[in-house]
């Protein structure tokens, strides 16, 4: 009987640890830097959607954030595509008949995990733009209405 109590107590202690799954967010928040104009833009990218920043398109596939009682860390799996010239460049080219407008196939320039605590660890390498993860907006838990 004592052995059963010791085993039950050990199992209870192991089950009392923190949950392994991190909460999943619905929106990844990035900062984008245009190196030419020195403009900084805040990008909010819903999971599964693409957001345009200059000639780049940012797609966040996943975003998670550790709970406040643990060491802070925000991670996101991100894909970045270079879609070529911007719309302003294309309009200028249409006005100037010497340069034809050419459709560009989007080129994937980054695919991987980004960490908010280490923006230089997995950086987007582009000559004009920098993009890095800063936060992950979490799904707000719905408040339960009292049953009547």
Short mmCIF file of N, CA and C in Angstrom, two decimals:
data_model
loop_
_atom_site.label_atom_id
_atom_site.label_comp_id
_atom_site.label_asym_id
_atom_site.label_seq_id
_atom_site.Cartn_x
_atom_site.Cartn_y
_atom_site.Cartn_z
N UNK A 1 0.82 -1.20 0.00
CA UNK A 1 0.00 0.00 0.00
C UNK A 1 0.86 1.26 0.00
N UNK A 2 1.97 1.24 0.80
CA UNK A 2 2.86 2.40 0.82
C UNK A 2 3.46 2.65 -0.55
N UNK A 3 3.77 1.55 -1.24
CA UNK A 3 4.36 1.69 -2.57
C UNK A 3 3.38 2.39 -3.52
N UNK A 4 2.11 2.05 -3.43
CA UNK A 4 1.08 2.67 -4.26
C UNK A 4 0.98 4.16 -3.96
N UNK A 5 1.05 4.54 -2.69
CA UNK A 5 0.97 5.95 -2.30
C UNK A 5 2.17 6.72 -2.84
N UNK A 6 3.37 6.12 -2.77
CA UNK A 6 4.57 6.79 -3.28
C UNK A 6 4.48 6.98 -4.80
N UNK A 7 3.99 5.98 -5.50
CA UNK A 7 3.85 6.09 -6.96
C UNK A 7 2.81 7.15 -7.31
N UNK A 8 1.71 7.18 -6.59
CA UNK A 8 0.66 8.17 -6.85
C UNK A 8 1.17 9.58 -6.57
N UNK A 9 1.96 9.74 -5.50
CA UNK A 9 2.52 11.06 -5.18
C UNK A 9 3.52 11.50 -6.25
N UNK A 10 4.34 10.57 -6.74
CA UNK A 10 5.30 10.91 -7.79
C UNK A 10 4.59 11.32 -9.08
N UNK A 11 3.55 10.60 -9.43
CA UNK A 11 2.79 10.95 -10.64
C UNK A 11 2.12 12.31 -10.49
N UNK A 12 1.62 12.61 -9.30
CA UNK A 12 0.99 13.91 -9.07
C UNK A 12 2.00 15.04 -9.20
N UNK A 13 3.23 14.82 -8.72
CA UNK A 13 4.27 15.84 -8.85
C UNK A 13 4.66 16.06 -10.31
N UNK A 14 4.77 15.00 -11.08
CA UNK A 14 5.12 15.14 -12.49
C UNK A 14 4.02 15.85 -13.27
N UNK A 15 2.78 15.61 -12.91
CA UNK A 15 1.66 16.24 -13.61
C UNK A 15 1.46 17.69 -13.24
N UNK A 16 2.11 18.17 -12.17
CA UNK A 16 1.92 19.55 -11.72
C UNK A 16 2.81 20.54 -12.44
N UNK A 17 3.65 20.09 -13.36
CA UNK A 17 4.57 20.97 -14.07
C UNK A 17 3.85 21.84 -15.08
N UNK A 18 4.58 22.82 -15.68
CA UNK A 18 3.96 23.70 -16.66
C UNK A 18 3.60 22.94 -17.93
N UNK A 19 2.60 23.43 -18.62
CA UNK A 19 2.18 22.81 -19.87
C UNK A 19 3.25 23.01 -20.93
N UNK A 20 3.43 22.00 -21.79
CA UNK A 20 4.46 22.07 -22.81
C UNK A 20 4.04 22.89 -24.01
N UNK A 21 2.77 22.93 -24.30
CA UNK A 21 2.31 23.66 -25.48
C UNK A 21 2.28 25.16 -25.21
N UNK A 22 2.83 25.93 -26.15
CA UNK A 22 2.80 27.38 -26.04
C UNK A 22 1.53 27.89 -26.69
N UNK A 23 0.97 28.97 -26.16
CA UNK A 23 -0.22 29.53 -26.79
C UNK A 23 0.08 29.98 -28.22
N UNK A 24 -0.88 29.78 -29.09
CA UNK A 24 -0.71 30.12 -30.50
C UNK A 24 -1.41 31.44 -30.78
N UNK A 25 -0.73 32.33 -31.47
CA UNK A 25 -1.30 33.63 -31.80
C UNK A 25 -2.00 33.63 -33.14
N UNK A 26 -2.79 34.66 -33.37
CA UNK A 26 -3.48 34.77 -34.64
C UNK A 26 -2.88 35.85 -35.52
N UNK A 27 -2.01 36.70 -34.97
CA UNK A 27 -1.40 37.78 -35.74
C UNK A 27 0.06 37.93 -35.32
N UNK A 28 0.95 37.91 -36.31
CA UNK A 28 2.37 38.17 -36.06
C UNK A 28 2.64 39.64 -36.33
N UNK A 29 3.39 40.28 -35.45
CA UNK A 29 3.69 41.70 -35.59
C UNK A 29 5.17 41.84 -35.94
N UNK A 30 5.45 42.53 -37.04
CA UNK A 30 6.80 42.72 -37.53
C UNK A 30 7.12 44.21 -37.61
N UNK A 31 8.39 44.52 -37.65
CA UNK A 31 8.85 45.85 -37.99
C UNK A 31 9.58 45.75 -39.31
N UNK A 32 9.25 46.65 -40.22
CA UNK A 32 9.90 46.70 -41.51
C UNK A 32 10.68 47.99 -41.65
N UNK A 33 11.90 47.90 -42.14
CA UNK A 33 12.75 49.07 -42.34
C UNK A 33 13.07 49.21 -43.82
N UNK A 34 12.76 50.38 -44.38
CA UNK A 34 13.19 50.72 -45.73
C UNK A 34 14.53 51.41 -45.58
N UNK A 35 15.60 50.76 -46.03
CA UNK A 35 16.95 51.29 -45.83
C UNK A 35 17.22 52.53 -46.67
N UNK A 36 16.49 52.73 -47.75
CA UNK A 36 16.71 53.89 -48.61
C UNK A 36 16.12 55.15 -47.98
N UNK A 37 14.89 55.07 -47.51
CA UNK A 37 14.22 56.25 -46.95
C UNK A 37 14.30 56.31 -45.43
N UNK A 38 14.81 55.28 -44.80
CA UNK A 38 14.92 55.17 -43.34
C UNK A 38 13.55 55.20 -42.66
N UNK A 39 12.53 54.74 -43.36
CA UNK A 39 11.18 54.66 -42.77
C UNK A 39 10.98 53.32 -42.11
N UNK A 40 10.39 53.37 -40.93
CA UNK A 40 10.08 52.16 -40.19
C UNK A 40 8.57 51.97 -40.21
N UNK A 41 8.14 50.77 -40.54
CA UNK A 41 6.72 50.46 -40.66
C UNK A 41 6.38 49.26 -39.79
N UNK A 42 5.26 49.35 -39.09
CA UNK A 42 4.77 48.22 -38.29
C UNK A 42 3.85 47.39 -39.17
N UNK A 43 4.13 46.10 -39.26
CA UNK A 43 3.34 45.20 -40.09
C UNK A 43 2.61 44.21 -39.19
N UNK A 44 1.30 44.12 -39.33
CA UNK A 44 0.52 43.12 -38.61
C UNK A 44 0.03 42.12 -39.63
N UNK A 45 0.53 40.89 -39.52
CA UNK A 45 0.26 39.85 -40.51
C UNK A 45 -0.59 38.76 -39.87
N UNK A 46 -1.82 38.60 -40.34
CA UNK A 46 -2.66 37.49 -39.87
C UNK A 46 -2.06 36.18 -40.35
N UNK A 47 -2.18 35.15 -39.54
CA UNK A 47 -1.62 33.85 -39.88
C UNK A 47 -2.27 33.35 -41.18
N UNK A 48 -1.43 32.97 -42.13
CA UNK A 48 -1.91 32.46 -43.41
C UNK A 48 -2.15 33.51 -44.47
N UNK A 49 -1.99 34.79 -44.15
CA UNK A 49 -2.20 35.86 -45.11
C UNK A 49 -0.88 36.54 -45.45
N UNK A 50 -0.84 37.15 -46.63
CA UNK A 50 0.36 37.88 -47.07
C UNK A 50 0.12 39.38 -46.92
N UNK A 51 1.16 40.08 -46.47
CA UNK A 51 1.12 41.53 -46.36
C UNK A 51 2.26 42.10 -47.18
N UNK A 52 1.98 43.12 -47.96
CA UNK A 52 2.97 43.73 -48.85
C UNK A 52 3.72 44.82 -48.10
N UNK A 53 5.05 44.82 -48.23
CA UNK A 53 5.92 45.86 -47.68
C UNK A 53 6.95 46.19 -48.75
N UNK A 54 6.76 47.31 -49.44
CA UNK A 54 7.65 47.64 -50.55
C UNK A 54 7.52 46.60 -51.64
N UNK A 55 8.64 45.98 -51.99
CA UNK A 55 8.61 44.91 -53.00
C UNK A 55 8.53 43.54 -52.36
N UNK A 56 8.38 43.50 -51.04
CA UNK A 56 8.33 42.22 -50.32
C UNK A 56 6.90 41.86 -49.95
N UNK A 57 6.64 40.58 -49.88
CA UNK A 57 5.40 40.06 -49.31
C UNK A 57 5.78 39.16 -48.15
N UNK A 58 5.19 39.42 -46.98
CA UNK A 58 5.49 38.67 -45.77
C UNK A 58 4.31 37.76 -45.46
N UNK A 59 4.60 36.47 -45.29
CA UNK A 59 3.59 35.47 -44.97
C UNK A 59 3.98 34.80 -43.66
N UNK A 60 3.12 34.90 -42.65
CA UNK A 60 3.35 34.24 -41.37
C UNK A 60 2.53 32.96 -41.34
N UNK A 61 3.22 31.83 -41.20
CA UNK A 61 2.54 30.54 -41.16
C UNK A 61 2.16 30.12 -39.74
N UNK A 62 2.92 30.61 -38.75
CA UNK A 62 2.70 30.21 -37.37
C UNK A 62 3.29 31.28 -36.46
N UNK A 63 2.70 31.45 -35.29
CA UNK A 63 3.22 32.42 -34.33
C UNK A 63 2.89 31.92 -32.93
N UNK A 64 3.86 31.93 -32.04
CA UNK A 64 3.60 31.50 -30.67
C UNK A 64 4.39 32.36 -29.70
N UNK A 65 3.87 32.42 -28.48
CA UNK A 65 4.45 33.27 -27.45
C UNK A 65 4.40 32.51 -26.13
N UNK A 66 5.48 32.54 -25.40
CA UNK A 66 5.50 31.85 -24.10
C UNK A 66 4.63 32.59 -23.10
N UNK A 67 4.10 31.85 -22.12
CA UNK A 67 3.29 32.50 -21.08
C UNK A 67 4.16 33.44 -20.24
N UNK A 68 3.54 34.41 -19.57
CA UNK A 68 4.30 35.41 -18.82
C UNK A 68 5.15 34.85 -17.69
N UNK A 69 4.80 33.69 -17.15
CA UNK A 69 5.57 33.15 -16.03
C UNK A 69 6.86 32.46 -16.48
N UNK A 70 7.03 32.26 -17.79
CA UNK A 70 8.25 31.64 -18.32
C UNK A 70 9.16 32.70 -18.92
N UNK A 71 10.37 32.27 -19.31
CA UNK A 71 11.30 33.18 -19.96
C UNK A 71 10.65 33.71 -21.24
N UNK A 72 10.62 35.04 -21.44
CA UNK A 72 9.92 35.58 -22.60
C UNK A 72 10.55 35.14 -23.92
N UNK A 73 9.71 34.70 -24.84
CA UNK A 73 10.15 34.35 -26.19
C UNK A 73 8.95 34.33 -27.12
N UNK A 74 9.10 34.97 -28.24
CA UNK A 74 8.08 34.97 -29.29
C UNK A 74 8.72 34.41 -30.54
N UNK A 75 8.06 33.43 -31.16
CA UNK A 75 8.61 32.81 -32.36
C UNK A 75 7.54 32.79 -33.45
N UNK A 76 8.01 32.82 -34.69
CA UNK A 76 7.09 32.74 -35.82
C UNK A 76 7.79 32.06 -36.98
N UNK A 77 7.04 31.23 -37.70
CA UNK A 77 7.57 30.66 -38.94
C UNK A 77 7.10 31.58 -40.06
N UNK A 78 8.07 32.12 -40.79
CA UNK A 78 7.81 33.19 -41.74
C UNK A 78 8.36 32.84 -43.12
N UNK A 79 7.64 33.26 -44.15
CA UNK A 79 8.14 33.19 -45.52
C UNK A 79 8.08 34.60 -46.09
N UNK A 80 9.17 35.02 -46.74
CA UNK A 80 9.23 36.35 -47.34
C UNK A 80 9.53 36.19 -48.82
N UNK A 81 8.75 36.87 -49.65
CA UNK A 81 8.89 36.81 -51.10
C UNK A 81 9.23 38.19 -51.63
N UNK A 82 10.12 38.25 -52.61
CA UNK A 82 10.41 39.50 -53.31
C UNK A 82 9.61 39.45 -54.61
N UNK A 83 8.62 40.33 -54.73
CA UNK A 83 7.74 40.30 -55.90
C UNK A 83 8.22 41.24 -57.00
N UNK A 84 9.40 41.79 -56.86
CA UNK A 84 9.95 42.65 -57.91
C UNK A 84 9.64 44.10 -57.67
N UNK A 85 9.53 44.83 -58.75
CA UNK A 85 9.34 46.27 -58.65
C UNK A 85 7.99 46.62 -58.04
N UNK A 86 7.96 47.76 -57.38
CA UNK A 86 6.71 48.21 -56.76
C UNK A 86 5.77 48.79 -57.80
N UNK A 87 4.54 49.02 -57.41
CA UNK A 87 3.54 49.57 -58.31
C UNK A 87 3.95 50.95 -58.81
N UNK A 88 4.58 51.75 -57.97
CA UNK A 88 5.03 53.08 -58.39
C UNK A 88 6.06 52.97 -59.51
N UNK A 89 6.97 52.01 -59.41
CA UNK A 89 7.96 51.81 -60.46
C UNK A 89 7.29 51.38 -61.75
N UNK A 90 6.27 50.54 -61.66
CA UNK A 90 5.58 50.07 -62.86
C UNK A 90 4.83 51.20 -63.54
N UNK A 91 4.20 52.09 -62.75
CA UNK A 91 3.49 53.22 -63.34
C UNK A 91 4.46 54.16 -64.03
N UNK A 92 5.63 54.39 -63.43
CA UNK A 92 6.65 55.23 -64.05
C UNK A 92 7.13 54.60 -65.34
N UNK A 93 7.31 53.30 -65.35
CA UNK A 93 7.78 52.60 -66.54
C UNK A 93 6.74 52.67 -67.66
N UNK A 94 5.44 52.64 -67.30
CA UNK A 94 4.40 52.74 -68.32
C UNK A 94 4.42 54.11 -68.99
N UNK A 95 4.69 55.15 -68.19
CA UNK A 95 4.75 56.50 -68.74
C UNK A 95 5.99 56.67 -69.62
N UNK A 96 7.07 56.00 -69.27
CA UNK A 96 8.31 56.08 -70.03
C UNK A 96 8.33 54.88 -70.97
N UNK A 97 8.07 55.11 -72.24
CA UNK A 97 7.93 54.02 -73.20
C UNK A 97 9.24 53.31 -73.51
N UNK A 98 10.36 53.85 -73.05
CA UNK A 98 11.65 53.21 -73.33
C UNK A 98 11.84 51.94 -72.51
N UNK A 99 11.17 51.84 -71.38
CA UNK A 99 11.36 50.67 -70.50
C UNK A 99 10.05 49.90 -70.39
N UNK A 100 9.99 48.69 -70.92
CA UNK A 100 8.74 47.92 -70.84
C UNK A 100 8.52 47.39 -69.42
N UNK A 101 7.25 47.23 -69.07
CA UNK A 101 6.89 46.66 -67.78
C UNK A 101 6.99 45.14 -67.89
N UNK A 102 7.74 44.54 -66.97
CA UNK A 102 7.96 43.10 -67.00
C UNK A 102 7.35 42.50 -65.74
N UNK A 103 6.54 41.48 -65.92
CA UNK A 103 5.97 40.78 -64.77
C UNK A 103 7.05 39.89 -64.16
N UNK A 104 7.19 39.95 -62.84
CA UNK A 104 8.19 39.15 -62.15
C UNK A 104 7.50 38.05 -61.35
N UNK A 105 8.06 36.87 -61.40
CA UNK A 105 7.59 35.77 -60.56
C UNK A 105 8.13 36.01 -59.15
N UNK A 106 7.29 35.95 -58.11
CA UNK A 106 7.79 36.17 -56.75
C UNK A 106 8.91 35.18 -56.41
N UNK A 107 9.98 35.71 -55.85
CA UNK A 107 11.13 34.89 -55.46
C UNK A 107 11.16 34.78 -53.94
N UNK A 108 11.20 33.55 -53.44
CA UNK A 108 11.26 33.35 -51.99
C UNK A 108 12.68 33.66 -51.53
N UNK A 109 12.80 34.68 -50.66
CA UNK A 109 14.12 35.07 -50.18
C UNK A 109 14.36 34.65 -48.74
N UNK A 110 13.29 34.22 -48.05
CA UNK A 110 13.44 33.76 -46.67
C UNK A 110 12.33 32.78 -46.35
N UNK A 111 12.70 31.71 -45.67
CA UNK A 111 11.74 30.75 -45.14
C UNK A 111 12.35 30.14 -43.89
N UNK A 112 11.77 30.43 -42.74
CA UNK A 112 12.32 29.88 -41.51
C UNK A 112 11.71 30.52 -40.28
N UNK A 113 12.27 30.16 -39.14
CA UNK A 113 11.80 30.66 -37.85
C UNK A 113 12.46 31.98 -37.53
N UNK A 114 11.68 32.91 -37.02
CA UNK A 114 12.20 34.18 -36.50
C UNK A 114 11.93 34.21 -35.00
N UNK A 115 12.86 34.81 -34.28
CA UNK A 115 12.76 34.92 -32.83
C UNK A 115 12.82 36.40 -32.46
N UNK A 116 11.84 36.87 -31.71
CA UNK A 116 11.80 38.28 -31.34
C UNK A 116 12.98 38.67 -30.45
N UNK A 117 13.48 37.74 -29.65
CA UNK A 117 14.59 38.05 -28.75
C UNK A 117 15.93 38.10 -29.48
N UNK A 118 16.02 37.52 -30.68
CA UNK A 118 17.27 37.50 -31.46
C UNK A 118 16.97 37.83 -32.92
N UNK A 119 16.71 39.10 -33.24
CA UNK A 119 16.33 39.43 -34.61
C UNK A 119 17.42 39.17 -35.64
N UNK A 120 18.66 39.15 -35.24
CA UNK A 120 19.75 38.91 -36.18
C UNK A 120 20.05 37.44 -36.40
N UNK A 121 19.43 36.55 -35.63
CA UNK A 121 19.72 35.13 -35.74
C UNK A 121 19.30 34.58 -37.10
N UNK A 122 18.08 34.79 -37.49
CA UNK A 122 17.57 34.40 -38.81
C UNK A 122 17.01 35.65 -39.47
N UNK A 123 17.87 36.39 -40.13
CA UNK A 123 17.47 37.68 -40.69
C UNK A 123 17.09 37.55 -42.16
N UNK A 124 16.21 38.44 -42.59
CA UNK A 124 15.87 38.55 -44.01
C UNK A 124 16.99 39.32 -44.68
N UNK A 125 17.64 38.69 -45.66
CA UNK A 125 18.74 39.35 -46.35
C UNK A 125 18.22 39.97 -47.64
N UNK A 126 18.07 41.28 -47.63
CA UNK A 126 17.59 42.02 -48.80
C UNK A 126 18.34 43.35 -48.84
N UNK A 127 18.73 43.83 -50.02
CA UNK A 127 19.52 45.06 -50.09
C UNK A 127 18.75 46.33 -49.71
N UNK A 128 17.43 46.32 -49.80
CA UNK A 128 16.65 47.53 -49.54
C UNK A 128 15.85 47.45 -48.24
N UNK A 129 15.37 46.27 -47.87
CA UNK A 129 14.45 46.14 -46.74
C UNK A 129 14.98 45.19 -45.67
N UNK A 130 14.63 45.52 -44.42
CA UNK A 130 14.84 44.62 -43.28
C UNK A 130 13.47 44.36 -42.67
N UNK A 131 13.23 43.12 -42.27
CA UNK A 131 11.98 42.75 -41.61
C UNK A 131 12.34 41.87 -40.42
N UNK A 132 11.78 42.18 -39.24
CA UNK A 132 12.04 41.34 -38.09
C UNK A 132 10.79 41.25 -37.21
N UNK A 133 10.67 40.15 -36.50
CA UNK A 133 9.53 39.86 -35.62
C UNK A 133 9.67 40.63 -34.32
N UNK A 134 8.56 41.23 -33.86
CA UNK A 134 8.59 41.90 -32.56
C UNK A 134 7.57 41.34 -31.57
N UNK A 135 6.46 40.78 -32.07
CA UNK A 135 5.44 40.31 -31.13
C UNK A 135 4.48 39.35 -31.83
N UNK A 136 3.66 38.75 -31.04
CA UNK A 136 2.63 37.85 -31.53
C UNK A 136 1.35 38.18 -30.76
N UNK A 137 0.33 38.63 -31.46
CA UNK A 137 -0.94 38.93 -30.79
C UNK A 137 -1.68 37.63 -30.57
N UNK A 138 -2.04 37.40 -29.32
CA UNK A 138 -2.67 36.14 -28.94
C UNK A 138 -4.18 36.21 -29.10
N UNK A 139 -4.79 35.04 -29.23
CA UNK A 139 -6.24 34.93 -29.29
C UNK A 139 -6.78 35.25 -27.90
N UNK A 140 -7.70 36.19 -27.83
CA UNK A 140 -8.29 36.55 -26.54
C UNK A 140 -9.29 35.48 -26.13
N UNK A 141 -9.17 34.95 -24.91
CA UNK A 141 -10.15 33.95 -24.48
C UNK A 141 -11.52 34.60 -24.33
N UNK A 142 -12.53 33.89 -24.79
CA UNK A 142 -13.89 34.42 -24.70
C UNK A 142 -14.38 34.30 -23.27
N UNK A 143 -15.05 35.32 -22.83
CA UNK A 143 -15.59 35.29 -21.47
C UNK A 143 -16.87 34.47 -21.48
N UNK A 144 -16.95 33.57 -20.56
CA UNK A 144 -18.12 32.69 -20.47
C UNK A 144 -19.28 33.47 -19.86
N UNK A 145 -20.41 33.38 -20.49
CA UNK A 145 -21.58 34.05 -19.94
C UNK A 145 -22.20 33.15 -18.87
N UNK A 146 -22.70 33.76 -17.80
CA UNK A 146 -23.30 32.93 -16.75
C UNK A 146 -24.55 32.23 -17.26
N UNK A 147 -24.67 30.97 -16.91
CA UNK A 147 -25.84 30.21 -17.36
C UNK A 147 -27.04 30.57 -16.48
N UNK A 148 -28.16 30.65 -17.13
CA UNK A 148 -29.37 31.04 -16.39
C UNK A 148 -30.26 29.85 -16.17
#
